[in-house]
């Protein structure tokens, strides 16, 4: 049975919200699935992703193939990097403690970058909100000329 890790669309029209699921490749997009791994909300800035890393890693080890978008999400959350490190452990290149240490270091740096981007987006939104709108000033503010002219 070919198994894929893919997005299952929920939400209303023009307001998408996705579940990240493991499903048979032959089942419909929003149909039956095997297991739910998390959620993805592209409408927030930055996009909100909740993912169970361990379940996703287990399914990747079992041979489930992620779709392109899910592959990007797994890469962003570090699941593919963790799989890469565990492959090195399996080959005997280093021990599991070193692999987890490398992953924790990467995860800390990654979270700092995400937090920085989030703060920048928040500052940009506040600046845009505080900016005067593009409305034209009223005639009284422009200075009235006494009808003669």
Short mmCIF file of C-alpha atoms in Angstrom, two decimals, residues 6-116:
data_model
loop_
_atom_site.label_atom_id
_atom_site.label_comp_id
_atom_site.label_asym_id
_atom_site.label_seq_id
_atom_site.Cartn_x
_atom_site.Cartn_y
_atom_site.Cartn_z
CA UNK A 6 0.16 15.03 2.83
CA UNK A 7 -2.11 17.97 3.60
CA UNK A 8 -5.84 17.55 4.13
CA UNK A 9 -7.77 20.79 3.56
CA UNK A 10 -10.23 22.13 6.09
CA UNK A 11 -11.63 25.58 6.75
CA UNK A 12 -14.06 27.65 4.76
CA UNK A 13 -13.83 29.15 1.30
CA UNK A 14 -10.69 31.29 0.90
CA UNK A 15 -9.71 30.54 4.53
CA UNK A 16 -7.68 27.31 4.28
CA UNK A 17 -6.54 25.31 7.27
CA UNK A 18 -4.76 22.00 6.83
CA UNK A 19 -4.25 18.79 8.76
CA UNK A 20 -0.94 17.03 8.13
CA UNK A 21 -1.95 13.39 7.73
CA UNK A 22 -0.61 10.00 6.72
CA UNK A 23 -2.93 8.53 4.09
CA UNK A 24 -3.09 5.93 1.38
CA UNK A 25 -2.00 7.60 -1.86
CA UNK A 26 -5.13 6.32 -3.62
CA UNK A 27 -7.61 7.89 -1.17
CA UNK A 28 -9.17 11.30 -1.96
CA UNK A 29 -7.52 14.49 -0.69
CA UNK A 30 -9.99 15.08 2.14
CA UNK A 31 -10.94 11.44 2.57
CA UNK A 32 -9.95 8.67 4.93
CA UNK A 33 -6.51 8.89 6.54
CA UNK A 34 -4.38 6.58 8.68
CA UNK A 35 -3.01 9.03 11.27
CA UNK A 36 -3.03 12.77 11.93
CA UNK A 37 0.45 14.20 12.52
CA UNK A 38 -0.32 17.88 13.02
CA UNK A 39 -1.81 21.08 11.62
CA UNK A 40 -0.73 23.86 9.26
CA UNK A 41 -2.32 27.31 9.13
CA UNK A 42 -0.93 29.41 6.24
CA UNK A 43 -3.07 32.46 7.08
CA UNK A 44 -1.08 33.56 10.12
CA UNK A 45 2.14 35.54 9.69
CA UNK A 46 4.37 33.57 9.92
CA UNK A 47 2.44 30.37 9.18
CA UNK A 48 1.55 28.27 12.23
CA UNK A 49 2.75 24.67 12.16
CA UNK A 50 2.05 22.13 14.89
CA UNK A 51 3.69 18.79 14.23
CA UNK A 52 4.44 15.63 16.21
CA UNK A 53 8.08 15.12 15.19
CA UNK A 54 8.37 11.59 16.54
CA UNK A 55 5.30 10.30 14.68
CA UNK A 56 6.46 11.96 11.46
CA UNK A 57 9.94 10.45 11.86
CA UNK A 58 8.45 6.99 12.48
CA UNK A 59 6.37 7.21 9.29
CA UNK A 60 9.39 8.38 7.28
CA UNK A 61 11.36 5.38 8.57
CA UNK A 62 8.47 3.12 7.53
CA UNK A 63 8.73 4.46 3.98
CA UNK A 64 5.94 7.06 3.76
CA UNK A 65 6.65 9.65 1.07
CA UNK A 66 5.89 13.32 1.85
CA UNK A 67 4.38 15.57 -0.81
CA UNK A 68 6.38 18.64 -1.86
CA UNK A 69 4.69 21.04 0.57
CA UNK A 70 4.86 18.59 3.45
CA UNK A 71 8.53 17.96 2.67
CA UNK A 72 9.16 21.71 3.11
CA UNK A 73 7.23 21.68 6.39
CA UNK A 74 9.17 18.65 7.67
CA UNK A 75 12.43 20.31 6.67
CA UNK A 76 11.41 23.55 8.42
CA UNK A 77 10.56 21.65 11.62
CA UNK A 78 13.81 19.66 11.50
CA UNK A 79 12.34 16.20 10.97
CA UNK A 80 14.38 15.56 7.82
CA UNK A 81 17.56 16.78 9.56
CA UNK A 82 16.88 14.46 12.49
CA UNK A 83 16.34 11.57 10.05
CA UNK A 84 19.67 12.44 8.43
CA UNK A 85 21.45 12.44 11.82
CA UNK A 86 19.89 9.13 12.85
CA UNK A 87 21.06 7.63 9.55
CA UNK A 88 24.60 8.65 10.55
CA UNK A 89 24.11 6.90 13.90
CA UNK A 90 22.92 3.76 12.13
CA UNK A 91 26.00 3.80 9.88
CA UNK A 92 28.25 4.20 12.93
CA UNK A 93 29.61 7.64 12.06
CA UNK A 94 28.78 8.98 15.54
CA UNK A 95 26.74 8.00 18.58
CA UNK A 96 23.15 8.95 19.36
CA UNK A 97 24.12 11.46 22.06
CA UNK A 98 26.18 13.43 19.53
CA UNK A 99 23.29 13.32 17.06
CA UNK A 100 20.84 14.66 19.65
CA UNK A 101 23.33 17.35 20.68
CA UNK A 102 23.67 18.48 17.05
CA UNK A 103 19.91 18.50 16.63
CA UNK A 104 19.36 20.50 19.84
CA UNK A 105 21.96 23.05 18.71
CA UNK A 106 20.29 23.39 15.31
CA UNK A 107 16.84 23.58 16.90
CA UNK A 108 17.91 26.39 19.26
CA UNK A 109 19.37 28.45 16.41
CA UNK A 110 16.33 27.79 14.24
CA UNK A 111 13.87 28.83 16.96
CA UNK A 112 15.85 32.07 17.48
CA UNK A 113 15.59 32.85 13.75
CA UNK A 114 11.86 32.14 13.73
CA UNK A 115 11.30 34.34 16.79
CA UNK A 116 13.29 37.15 15.14
#
